PDB file of C-alpha atoms in Angstrom:
ATOM      1  CA  UNK A   1      13.763  11.525   8.161  1.00 94.00           C
ATOM      2  CA  UNK A   2      13.030   9.728   4.913  1.00 94.00           C
ATOM      3  CA  UNK A   3       9.750   8.336   6.234  1.00 96.00           C
ATOM      4  CA  UNK A   4       8.147  11.781   6.157  1.00 97.00           C
ATOM      5  CA  UNK A   5      10.464  14.060   4.163  1.00 96.00           C
ATOM      6  CA  UNK A   6      10.903  12.102   0.917  1.00 94.00           C
ATOM      7  CA  UNK A   7       8.589  11.248  -1.960  1.00 92.00           C
ATOM      8  CA  UNK A   8       8.595   7.875  -3.654  1.00 94.00           C
ATOM      9  CA  UNK A   9       6.616   5.997  -6.270  1.00 94.00           C
ATOM     10  CA  UNK A  10       4.958   3.234  -4.237  1.00 96.00           C
ATOM     11  CA  UNK A  11       4.616   0.752  -7.069  1.00 94.00           C
ATOM     12  CA  UNK A  12       2.487  -2.334  -6.538  1.00 96.00           C
ATOM     13  CA  UNK A  13       1.901  -1.738  -2.821  1.00 98.00           C
ATOM     14  CA  UNK A  14      -0.466   0.947  -4.123  1.00 98.00           C
ATOM     15  CA  UNK A  15      -2.594  -1.776  -5.752  1.00 98.00           C
ATOM     16  CA  UNK A  16      -4.148  -2.164  -2.301  1.00 98.00           C
ATOM     17  CA  UNK A  17      -5.664   1.311  -2.703  1.00 98.00           C
ATOM     18  CA  UNK A  18      -6.924   0.639  -6.229  1.00 98.00           C
ATOM     19  CA  UNK A  19      -8.347  -2.710  -5.130  1.00 98.00           C
ATOM     20  CA  UNK A  20     -10.078  -1.262  -2.074  1.00 98.00           C
ATOM     21  CA  UNK A  21     -11.623   1.552  -4.130  1.00 98.00           C
ATOM     22  CA  UNK A  22     -12.847  -0.854  -6.825  1.00 98.00           C
ATOM     23  CA  UNK A  23     -14.449  -3.188  -4.284  1.00 98.00           C
ATOM     24  CA  UNK A  24     -15.931  -0.342  -2.253  1.00 98.00           C
ATOM     25  CA  UNK A  25     -17.647   1.243  -5.266  1.00 98.00           C
ATOM     26  CA  UNK A  26     -19.013  -2.108  -6.385  1.00 98.00           C
ATOM     27  CA  UNK A  27     -17.417  -1.926  -9.827  1.00 97.00           C
ATOM     28  CA  UNK A  28     -15.453  -5.103  -9.067  1.00 98.00           C
ATOM     29  CA  UNK A  29     -15.854  -8.254  -7.000  1.00 97.00           C
ATOM     30  CA  UNK A  30     -13.088 -10.607  -5.816  1.00 98.00           C
ATOM     31  CA  UNK A  31     -14.374 -13.289  -8.195  1.00 97.00           C
ATOM     32  CA  UNK A  32     -14.444 -11.071 -11.309  1.00 98.00           C
ATOM     33  CA  UNK A  33     -12.147 -12.369 -14.053  1.00 97.00           C
ATOM     34  CA  UNK A  34      -9.548 -10.489 -16.057  1.00 97.00           C
ATOM     35  CA  UNK A  35      -7.099 -11.496 -18.780  1.00 96.00           C
ATOM     36  CA  UNK A  36      -3.333 -11.004 -18.703  1.00 96.00           C
ATOM     37  CA  UNK A  37      -1.533 -11.580 -22.002  1.00 95.00           C
ATOM     38  CA  UNK A  38       1.764 -10.309 -20.602  1.00 94.00           C
ATOM     39  CA  UNK A  39       1.188  -6.832 -21.990  1.00 94.00           C
ATOM     40  CA  UNK A  40      -1.664  -4.432 -22.613  1.00 96.00           C
ATOM     41  CA  UNK A  41      -2.006  -1.363 -24.837  1.00 96.00           C
ATOM     42  CA  UNK A  42      -3.761   1.768 -23.577  1.00 97.00           C
ATOM     43  CA  UNK A  43      -4.293   4.647 -26.020  1.00 96.00           C
ATOM     44  CA  UNK A  44      -1.209   3.588 -27.965  1.00 95.00           C
ATOM     45  CA  UNK A  45       1.023   3.094 -24.915  1.00 96.00           C
ATOM     46  CA  UNK A  46       2.120  -0.457 -24.132  1.00 95.00           C
ATOM     47  CA  UNK A  47       2.375  -1.665 -20.545  1.00 95.00           C
ATOM     48  CA  UNK A  48       3.771  -5.063 -19.620  1.00 92.00           C
ATOM     49  CA  UNK A  49       3.318  -7.320 -16.650  1.00 92.00           C
ATOM     50  CA  UNK A  50       6.171  -7.465 -14.164  1.00 81.00           C
ATOM     51  CA  UNK A  51       9.010  -9.788 -15.180  1.00 72.00           C
ATOM     52  CA  UNK A  52       7.231 -10.666 -18.399  1.00 79.00           C
ATOM     53  CA  UNK A  53       4.618 -12.869 -16.716  1.00 85.00           C
ATOM     54  CA  UNK A  54       1.606 -14.074 -18.702  1.00 94.00           C
ATOM     55  CA  UNK A  55      -1.101 -14.951 -16.194  1.00 94.00           C
ATOM     56  CA  UNK A  56      -3.903 -15.689 -18.644  1.00 95.00           C
ATOM     57  CA  UNK A  57      -7.408 -15.687 -17.174  1.00 97.00           C
ATOM     58  CA  UNK A  58      -7.350 -14.756 -13.492  1.00 97.00           C
ATOM     59  CA  UNK A  59      -9.703 -13.539 -10.801  1.00 98.00           C
ATOM     60  CA  UNK A  60      -9.463 -10.138  -9.113  1.00 98.00           C
ATOM     61  CA  UNK A  61      -8.133 -11.926  -6.007  1.00 98.00           C
ATOM     62  CA  UNK A  62      -5.480 -13.789  -8.000  1.00 97.00           C
ATOM     63  CA  UNK A  63      -4.489 -10.601  -9.813  1.00 97.00           C
ATOM     64  CA  UNK A  64      -3.708  -8.978  -6.460  1.00 98.00           C
ATOM     65  CA  UNK A  65      -1.909 -12.063  -5.136  1.00 97.00           C
ATOM     66  CA  UNK A  66       0.434 -12.289  -8.146  1.00 96.00           C
ATOM     67  CA  UNK A  67       0.608  -8.481  -8.562  1.00 96.00           C
ATOM     68  CA  UNK A  68      -0.552  -8.428 -12.188  1.00 96.00           C
ATOM     69  CA  UNK A  69      -0.192  -5.023 -13.878  1.00 96.00           C
ATOM     70  CA  UNK A  70      -2.573  -5.649 -16.837  1.00 97.00           C
ATOM     71  CA  UNK A  71      -5.219  -6.840 -14.377  1.00 97.00           C
ATOM     72  CA  UNK A  72      -4.989  -3.622 -12.377  1.00 97.00           C
ATOM     73  CA  UNK A  73      -4.973  -1.451 -15.475  1.00 97.00           C
ATOM     74  CA  UNK A  74      -8.325  -3.030 -16.331  1.00 98.00           C
ATOM     75  CA  UNK A  75      -9.548  -2.563 -12.759  1.00 98.00           C
ATOM     76  CA  UNK A  76      -8.500   1.099 -12.880  1.00 98.00           C
ATOM     77  CA  UNK A  77     -10.401   1.568 -16.145  1.00 98.00           C
ATOM     78  CA  UNK A  78     -13.543   0.140 -14.551  1.00 98.00           C
ATOM     79  CA  UNK A  79     -13.101   2.438 -11.568  1.00 98.00           C
ATOM     80  CA  UNK A  80     -12.656   5.509 -13.766  1.00 98.00           C
ATOM     81  CA  UNK A  81     -10.524   8.579 -13.185  1.00 98.00           C
ATOM     82  CA  UNK A  82     -13.071  10.527 -11.107  1.00 98.00           C
ATOM     83  CA  UNK A  83     -13.585   7.775  -8.545  1.00 98.00           C
ATOM     84  CA  UNK A  84      -9.886   6.877  -8.590  1.00 98.00           C
ATOM     85  CA  UNK A  85      -8.925  10.455  -7.711  1.00 98.00           C
ATOM     86  CA  UNK A  86     -11.650  10.725  -5.072  1.00 98.00           C
ATOM     87  CA  UNK A  87     -10.358   7.659  -3.235  1.00 98.00           C
ATOM     88  CA  UNK A  88      -6.733   8.786  -3.646  1.00 98.00           C
ATOM     89  CA  UNK A  89      -7.699  11.947  -1.748  1.00 98.00           C
ATOM     90  CA  UNK A  90      -9.903  10.139   0.790  1.00 98.00           C
ATOM     91  CA  UNK A  91      -7.014   7.854   1.766  1.00 98.00           C
ATOM     92  CA  UNK A  92      -5.034  10.962   2.751  1.00 98.00           C
ATOM     93  CA  UNK A  93      -2.541  10.798  -0.099  1.00 98.00           C
ATOM     94  CA  UNK A  94      -2.920  14.449  -1.108  1.00 97.00           C
ATOM     95  CA  UNK A  95      -2.221  15.925   2.317  1.00 96.00           C
ATOM     96  CA  UNK A  96       0.454  15.676   5.011  1.00 96.00           C
ATOM     97  CA  UNK A  97      -0.297  13.160   7.740  1.00 97.00           C
ATOM     98  CA  UNK A  98       0.196  15.798  10.439  1.00 96.00           C
ATOM     99  CA  UNK A  99       2.367  13.535  12.578  1.00 97.00           C
ATOM    100  CA  UNK A 100       4.093  15.214  15.553  1.00 95.00           C
ATOM    101  CA  UNK A 101       7.517  15.340  13.902  1.00 96.00           C
ATOM    102  CA  UNK A 102       9.290  18.230  12.130  1.00 95.00           C
ATOM    103  CA  UNK A 103      10.163  18.211   8.454  1.00 95.00           C
ATOM    104  CA  UNK A 104       7.145  16.488   6.927  1.00 97.00           C
ATOM    105  CA  UNK A 105       6.556  17.343   3.273  1.00 95.00           C
ATOM    106  CA  UNK A 106       3.447  19.471   2.810  1.00 92.00           C
ATOM    107  CA  UNK A 107       2.209  17.911  -0.398  1.00 88.00           C
ATOM    108  CA  UNK A 108       2.505  14.889  -2.654  1.00 93.00           C
ATOM    109  CA  UNK A 109       2.738  14.562  -6.428  1.00 94.00           C
ATOM    110  CA  UNK A 110      -0.369  13.299  -8.190  1.00 96.00           C
ATOM    111  CA  UNK A 111      -2.730  13.719 -11.130  1.00 96.00           C
ATOM    112  CA  UNK A 112      -6.091  15.406 -10.702  1.00 96.00           C
ATOM    113  CA  UNK A 113      -8.986  14.044 -12.724  1.00 97.00           C
ATOM    114  CA  UNK A 114      -8.941  16.992 -15.137  1.00 97.00           C
ATOM    115  CA  UNK A 115      -5.284  16.247 -16.031  1.00 96.00           C
ATOM    116  CA  UNK A 116      -5.620  12.467 -16.106  1.00 97.00           C
ATOM    117  CA  UNK A 117      -6.013  10.663 -19.420  1.00 97.00           C
ATOM    118  CA  UNK A 118      -6.365   6.909 -19.949  1.00 97.00           C
ATOM    119  CA  UNK A 119      -2.575   6.386 -19.989  1.00 97.00           C
ATOM    120  CA  UNK A 120      -2.088   8.266 -16.716  1.00 97.00           C
ATOM    121  CA  UNK A 121      -4.973   6.358 -15.101  1.00 98.00           C
ATOM    122  CA  UNK A 122      -3.453   3.076 -16.259  1.00 97.00           C
ATOM    123  CA  UNK A 123      -0.042   3.931 -14.822  1.00 96.00           C
ATOM    124  CA  UNK A 124      -1.433   5.271 -11.540  1.00 97.00           C
ATOM    125  CA  UNK A 125      -3.629   2.204 -11.058  1.00 97.00           C
ATOM    126  CA  UNK A 126      -0.608  -0.016 -10.413  1.00 96.00           C
ATOM    127  CA  UNK A 127       1.350   2.545  -8.402  1.00 95.00           C
ATOM    128  CA  UNK A 128       3.451   4.515 -10.862  1.00 93.00           C
ATOM    129  CA  UNK A 129       3.250   8.220 -11.854  1.00 93.00           C
ATOM    130  CA  UNK A 130       2.240   9.343  -8.343  1.00 95.00           C
ATOM    131  CA  UNK A 131       4.609  10.197  -5.507  1.00 96.00           C
ATOM    132  CA  UNK A 132       3.725  10.072  -1.823  1.00 97.00           C
ATOM    133  CA  UNK A 133       5.672   9.867   1.419  1.00 97.00           C
ATOM    134  CA  UNK A 134       6.395   6.505   3.012  1.00 97.00           C
ATOM    135  CA  UNK A 135       4.245   7.386   6.029  1.00 98.00           C
ATOM    136  CA  UNK A 136       1.364   8.550   3.815  1.00 98.00           C
ATOM    137  CA  UNK A 137       1.428   5.154   2.095  1.00 98.00           C
ATOM    138  CA  UNK A 138       1.544   3.186   5.336  1.00 98.00           C
ATOM    139  CA  UNK A 139      -1.242   5.287   6.874  1.00 98.00           C
ATOM    140  CA  UNK A 140      -3.413   4.576   3.821  1.00 98.00           C
ATOM    141  CA  UNK A 141      -2.718   0.843   4.086  1.00 98.00           C
ATOM    142  CA  UNK A 142      -3.700   0.984   7.764  1.00 98.00           C
ATOM    143  CA  UNK A 143      -7.056   2.440   6.713  1.00 98.00           C
ATOM    144  CA  UNK A 144      -7.520  -0.455   4.277  1.00 98.00           C
ATOM    145  CA  UNK A 145      -7.241  -3.032   7.094  1.00 98.00           C
ATOM    146  CA  UNK A 146      -8.556  -0.938   9.991  1.00 97.00           C
ATOM    147  CA  UNK A 147     -12.253  -1.264   9.215  1.00 98.00           C
ATOM    148  CA  UNK A 148     -11.869   1.514   6.646  1.00 98.00           C
ATOM    149  CA  UNK A 149     -10.944   4.204   9.184  1.00 98.00           C
ATOM    150  CA  UNK A 150      -8.156   6.662   8.317  1.00 98.00           C
ATOM    151  CA  UNK A 151      -6.318   7.431  11.547  1.00 98.00           C
ATOM    152  CA  UNK A 152      -4.223  10.399  12.616  1.00 97.00           C
ATOM    153  CA  UNK A 153      -0.676   9.022  13.125  1.00 97.00           C
ATOM    154  CA  UNK A 154       1.287  10.190  16.152  1.00 97.00           C
ATOM    155  CA  UNK A 155       4.604   9.394  17.782  1.00 95.00           C
ATOM    156  CA  UNK A 156       4.161  10.444  21.422  1.00 94.00           C
ATOM    157  CA  UNK A 157       1.197   8.902  23.221  1.00 93.00           C
ATOM    158  CA  UNK A 158       1.850  10.232  26.713  1.00 95.00           C
ATOM    159  CA  UNK A 159       4.008  12.871  28.453  1.00 96.00           C
ATOM    160  CA  UNK A 160       4.720  12.481  32.174  1.00 97.00           C
ATOM    161  CA  UNK A 161       6.185  14.824  34.766  1.00 97.00           C
ATOM    162  CA  UNK A 162       9.210  13.654  36.821  1.00 96.00           C
ATOM    163  CA  UNK A 163       6.815  12.563  39.584  1.00 96.00           C
ATOM    164  CA  UNK A 164       4.901  10.364  37.149  1.00 95.00           C
ATOM    165  CA  UNK A 165       1.889  12.618  36.733  1.00 97.00           C
ATOM    166  CA  UNK A 166       0.468  12.578  33.211  1.00 96.00           C
ATOM    167  CA  UNK A 167       0.786  16.047  31.686  1.00 96.00           C
ATOM    168  CA  UNK A 168      -0.586  15.181  28.265  1.00 95.00           C
ATOM    169  CA  UNK A 169      -2.148  12.102  26.726  1.00 95.00           C
ATOM    170  CA  UNK A 170      -2.875  11.662  23.023  1.00 95.00           C
ATOM    171  CA  UNK A 171      -5.993   9.698  22.138  1.00 95.00           C
ATOM    172  CA  UNK A 172      -6.440   7.999  18.745  1.00 96.00           C
ATOM    173  CA  UNK A 173      -8.319  10.218  16.286  1.00 97.00           C
ATOM    174  CA  UNK A 174     -10.310   8.951  13.312  1.00 98.00           C
ATOM    175  CA  UNK A 175      -9.989  11.394  10.416  1.00 98.00           C
ATOM    176  CA  UNK A 176     -12.711   9.810   8.292  1.00 98.00           C
ATOM    177  CA  UNK A 177     -14.299   6.584   7.127  1.00 98.00           C
ATOM    178  CA  UNK A 178     -12.760   5.851   3.716  1.00 98.00           C
ATOM    179  CA  UNK A 179     -14.156   2.413   2.824  1.00 98.00           C
ATOM    180  CA  UNK A 180     -16.831   0.256   4.427  1.00 98.00           C
ATOM    181  CA  UNK A 181     -16.064  -2.297   7.129  1.00 98.00           C
ATOM    182  CA  UNK A 182     -17.181  -5.011   4.715  1.00 98.00           C
ATOM    183  CA  UNK A 183     -14.702  -3.855   2.055  1.00 98.00           C
ATOM    184  CA  UNK A 184     -11.949  -3.706   4.681  1.00 98.00           C
ATOM    185  CA  UNK A 185     -12.683  -7.277   5.802  1.00 98.00           C
ATOM    186  CA  UNK A 186     -12.557  -8.454   2.191  1.00 98.00           C
ATOM    187  CA  UNK A 187      -9.241  -6.684   1.638  1.00 98.00           C
ATOM    188  CA  UNK A 188      -7.787  -8.382   4.724  1.00 98.00           C
ATOM    189  CA  UNK A 189      -8.671 -11.771   3.267  1.00 98.00           C
ATOM    190  CA  UNK A 190      -7.167 -10.843  -0.100  1.00 98.00           C
ATOM    191  CA  UNK A 191      -3.970  -9.556   1.542  1.00 98.00           C
ATOM    192  CA  UNK A 192      -3.585 -12.835   3.406  1.00 98.00           C
ATOM    193  CA  UNK A 193      -3.795 -14.566   0.025  1.00 98.00           C
ATOM    194  CA  UNK A 194      -0.810 -12.509  -1.164  1.00 98.00           C
ATOM    195  CA  UNK A 195       1.294 -14.085   1.612  1.00 98.00           C
ATOM    196  CA  UNK A 196      -0.105 -17.620   1.463  1.00 98.00           C
ATOM    197  CA  UNK A 197      -0.196 -18.058  -2.315  1.00 96.00           C
ATOM    198  CA  UNK A 198       1.255 -14.988  -4.044  1.00 96.00           C
ATOM    199  CA  UNK A 199       4.288 -12.732  -4.211  1.00 96.00           C
ATOM    200  CA  UNK A 200       4.512 -12.406  -0.428  1.00 96.00           C
ATOM    201  CA  UNK A 201       5.341 -15.982   0.544  1.00 97.00           C
ATOM    202  CA  UNK A 202       8.710 -14.909   1.971  1.00 97.00           C
ATOM    203  CA  UNK A 203       6.925 -12.523   4.347  1.00 97.00           C
ATOM    204  CA  UNK A 204       5.169 -15.383   6.165  1.00 98.00           C
ATOM    205  CA  UNK A 205       5.808 -15.765   9.902  1.00 98.00           C
ATOM    206  CA  UNK A 206       5.302 -19.157  11.552  1.00 97.00           C
ATOM    207  CA  UNK A 207       2.388 -19.132  13.990  1.00 97.00           C
ATOM    208  CA  UNK A 208       0.831 -15.914  12.713  1.00 98.00           C
ATOM    209  CA  UNK A 209      -1.683 -14.954  10.044  1.00 98.00           C
ATOM    210  CA  UNK A 210       0.030 -12.269   7.961  1.00 98.00           C
ATOM    211  CA  UNK A 211      -1.349 -10.115   5.159  1.00 98.00           C
ATOM    212  CA  UNK A 212       0.743  -8.016   2.836  1.00 98.00           C
ATOM    213  CA  UNK A 213       1.599  -6.662  -0.566  1.00 98.00           C
ATOM    214  CA  UNK A 214       4.838  -6.493  -2.523  1.00 96.00           C
ATOM    215  CA  UNK A 215       6.040  -3.598  -4.646  1.00 95.00           C
ATOM    216  CA  UNK A 216       8.851  -2.974  -7.104  1.00 92.00           C
ATOM    217  CA  UNK A 217       8.596   0.579  -8.398  1.00 90.00           C
ATOM    218  CA  UNK A 218      10.583   2.208 -11.155  1.00 85.00           C
ATOM    219  CA  UNK A 219      12.163   5.552 -10.263  1.00 85.00           C
ATOM    220  CA  UNK A 220      10.872   7.413 -13.301  1.00 79.00           C
ATOM    221  CA  UNK A 221      12.905  10.580 -12.656  1.00 80.00           C
ATOM    222  CA  UNK A 222      16.218   8.731 -12.240  1.00 82.00           C
ATOM    223  CA  UNK A 223      18.945   8.873 -14.885  1.00 82.00           C
ATOM    224  CA  UNK A 224      19.428   5.162 -14.245  1.00 86.00           C
ATOM    225  CA  UNK A 225      16.666   3.315 -16.105  1.00 81.00           C
ATOM    226  CA  UNK A 226      17.232   0.297 -13.878  1.00 83.00           C
ATOM    227  CA  UNK A 227      16.729   2.187 -10.597  1.00 88.00           C
ATOM    228  CA  UNK A 228      14.051   0.542  -8.464  1.00 92.00           C
ATOM    229  CA  UNK A 229      12.568   0.690  -4.982  1.00 94.00           C
ATOM    230  CA  UNK A 230      11.849  -2.775  -3.586  1.00 95.00           C
ATOM    231  CA  UNK A 231       9.113  -2.647  -0.963  1.00 96.00           C
ATOM    232  CA  UNK A 232       6.770  -4.770   1.075  1.00 98.00           C
ATOM    233  CA  UNK A 233       3.992  -3.924   3.520  1.00 98.00           C
ATOM    234  CA  UNK A 234       2.967  -6.449   6.182  1.00 98.00           C
ATOM    235  CA  UNK A 235       0.012  -6.445   8.566  1.00 98.00           C
ATOM    236  CA  UNK A 236      -0.437  -8.925  11.423  1.00 98.00           C
ATOM    237  CA  UNK A 237      -2.420 -10.636  12.713  1.00 98.00           C
ATOM    238  CA  UNK A 238      -4.447  -9.979   9.573  1.00 98.00           C
ATOM    239  CA  UNK A 239      -7.677 -11.169  11.228  1.00 96.00           C
ATOM    240  CA  UNK A 240      -7.158  -8.667  14.088  1.00 96.00           C
ATOM    241  CA  UNK A 241      -4.478  -6.147  13.005  1.00 97.00           C
ATOM    242  CA  UNK A 242      -2.074  -4.918  15.679  1.00 96.00           C
ATOM    243  CA  UNK A 243       0.948  -3.816  13.664  1.00 97.00           C
ATOM    244  CA  UNK A 244       1.754  -2.647  10.143  1.00 98.00           C
ATOM    245  CA  UNK A 245       5.276  -2.571   8.722  1.00 98.00           C
ATOM    246  CA  UNK A 246       6.458  -0.960   5.481  1.00 98.00           C
ATOM    247  CA  UNK A 247      10.002  -1.777   4.375  1.00 98.00           C
ATOM    248  CA  UNK A 248      11.424   0.065   1.349  1.00 96.00           C
ATOM    249  CA  UNK A 249      14.877  -0.621  -0.082  1.00 96.00           C
ATOM    250  CA  UNK A 250      16.034   2.277  -2.250  1.00 94.00           C
ATOM    251  CA  UNK A 251      17.984   1.016  -5.294  1.00 93.00           C
ATOM    252  CA  UNK A 252      19.023  -2.356  -3.853  1.00 93.00           C
ATOM    253  CA  UNK A 253      22.118  -3.984  -5.312  1.00 90.00           C
ATOM    254  CA  UNK A 254      21.214  -7.642  -5.257  1.00 90.00           C
ATOM    255  CA  UNK A 255      20.310 -10.581  -7.457  1.00 90.00           C
ATOM    256  CA  UNK A 256      16.812  -9.121  -7.853  1.00 90.00           C
ATOM    257  CA  UNK A 257      14.816  -5.943  -7.280  1.00 89.00           C
ATOM    258  CA  UNK A 258      11.665  -7.839  -6.248  1.00 91.00           C
ATOM    259  CA  UNK A 259      10.016  -6.360  -3.178  1.00 92.00           C
ATOM    260  CA  UNK A 260       8.612  -9.734  -2.186  1.00 93.00           C
ATOM    261  CA  UNK A 261      12.032 -11.389  -2.294  1.00 94.00           C
ATOM    262  CA  UNK A 262      14.082  -8.590  -0.693  1.00 96.00           C
ATOM    263  CA  UNK A 263      11.772  -6.604   1.599  1.00 97.00           C
ATOM    264  CA  UNK A 264       9.329  -9.397   2.481  1.00 97.00           C
ATOM    265  CA  UNK A 265      11.829 -11.301   4.664  1.00 97.00           C
ATOM    266  CA  UNK A 266      12.753  -8.065   6.478  1.00 98.00           C
ATOM    267  CA  UNK A 267       9.075  -7.493   7.307  1.00 98.00           C
ATOM    268  CA  UNK A 268       8.895 -11.072   8.577  1.00 98.00           C
ATOM    269  CA  UNK A 269      11.872 -10.513  10.904  1.00 98.00           C
ATOM    270  CA  UNK A 270      10.291  -7.329  12.317  1.00 98.00           C
ATOM    271  CA  UNK A 271       6.942  -9.050  12.912  1.00 98.00           C
ATOM    272  CA  UNK A 272       8.589 -12.109  14.446  1.00 97.00           C
ATOM    273  CA  UNK A 273      10.206  -9.915  17.109  1.00 97.00           C
ATOM    274  CA  UNK A 274       7.519  -7.241  17.526  1.00 97.00           C
ATOM    275  CA  UNK A 275       4.388  -9.377  17.873  1.00 98.00           C
ATOM    276  CA  UNK A 276       5.468 -11.228  21.068  1.00 96.00           C
ATOM    277  CA  UNK A 277       6.633  -7.878  22.484  1.00 96.00           C
ATOM    278  CA  UNK A 278       3.094  -6.576  21.874  1.00 95.00           C
ATOM    279  CA  UNK A 279       1.671  -9.601  23.684  1.00 96.00           C
ATOM    280  CA  UNK A 280       0.526 -11.445  20.569  1.00 96.00           C
ATOM    281  CA  UNK A 281       1.719 -15.023  20.947  1.00 94.00           C
ATOM    282  CA  UNK A 282       2.056 -17.423  17.983  1.00 95.00           C
ATOM    283  CA  UNK A 283      -0.515 -20.139  17.444  1.00 91.00           C
ATOM    284  CA  UNK A 284       0.304 -23.727  16.617  1.00 76.00           C
TER     285      UNK A 284
END
């Protein structure tokens, strides 16, 4: 079960975690401005923005919407390695989720603060150089939009006897409060901006308010330098979240490797069918 047994580098979907941590600590505000010159040098290592974009002067909110790497390297530097690592752990990315399924990996791959230099912090800030499971990533994103509460994921909610009697019922469990409710509400607004005016336009669903984040991560341990994972995470309705969907395409063979272009439309199809099933009807 790849969702719980495999590691992957989440790429720019992870920017949601960096953004939430930066806002929650108060080291950044949505209106703070950053500069993207298309590339940025950190301790002698050059990082470039995805697809060679040069965004110029941009706000924190715009940097998330257009998924700007130099912007998030600067945000990560403001946050600092100690706080970055503390939030990485608080979002549950160092531990198994504990879901009621066999075969979940028992650990993830990450830098601790004592092993993290400025280059590692820069890379981790936009979702490279760490490896987590797909379910760990989705559970963390749920905490971002769920009022800051990290939940215990589970598969089976209720077990009944043949006569219909309930033998066991699983109640939702809050593991911990990771970010404030105010930070979570701000992140929901920013994630909606990704879909309305950023890299997630193809994840929009008519009649629904959708929030999301695209990702295109490089598989750093692959012999193929062009190997990518195209991903997108969608949450809807973003003003009252009911469902979260993470779609990851492992080494897609297509005209692009962009998560917004390839995985975004898949998320939209899932939401389009799932939301009415859950009783959430579209608005005009």
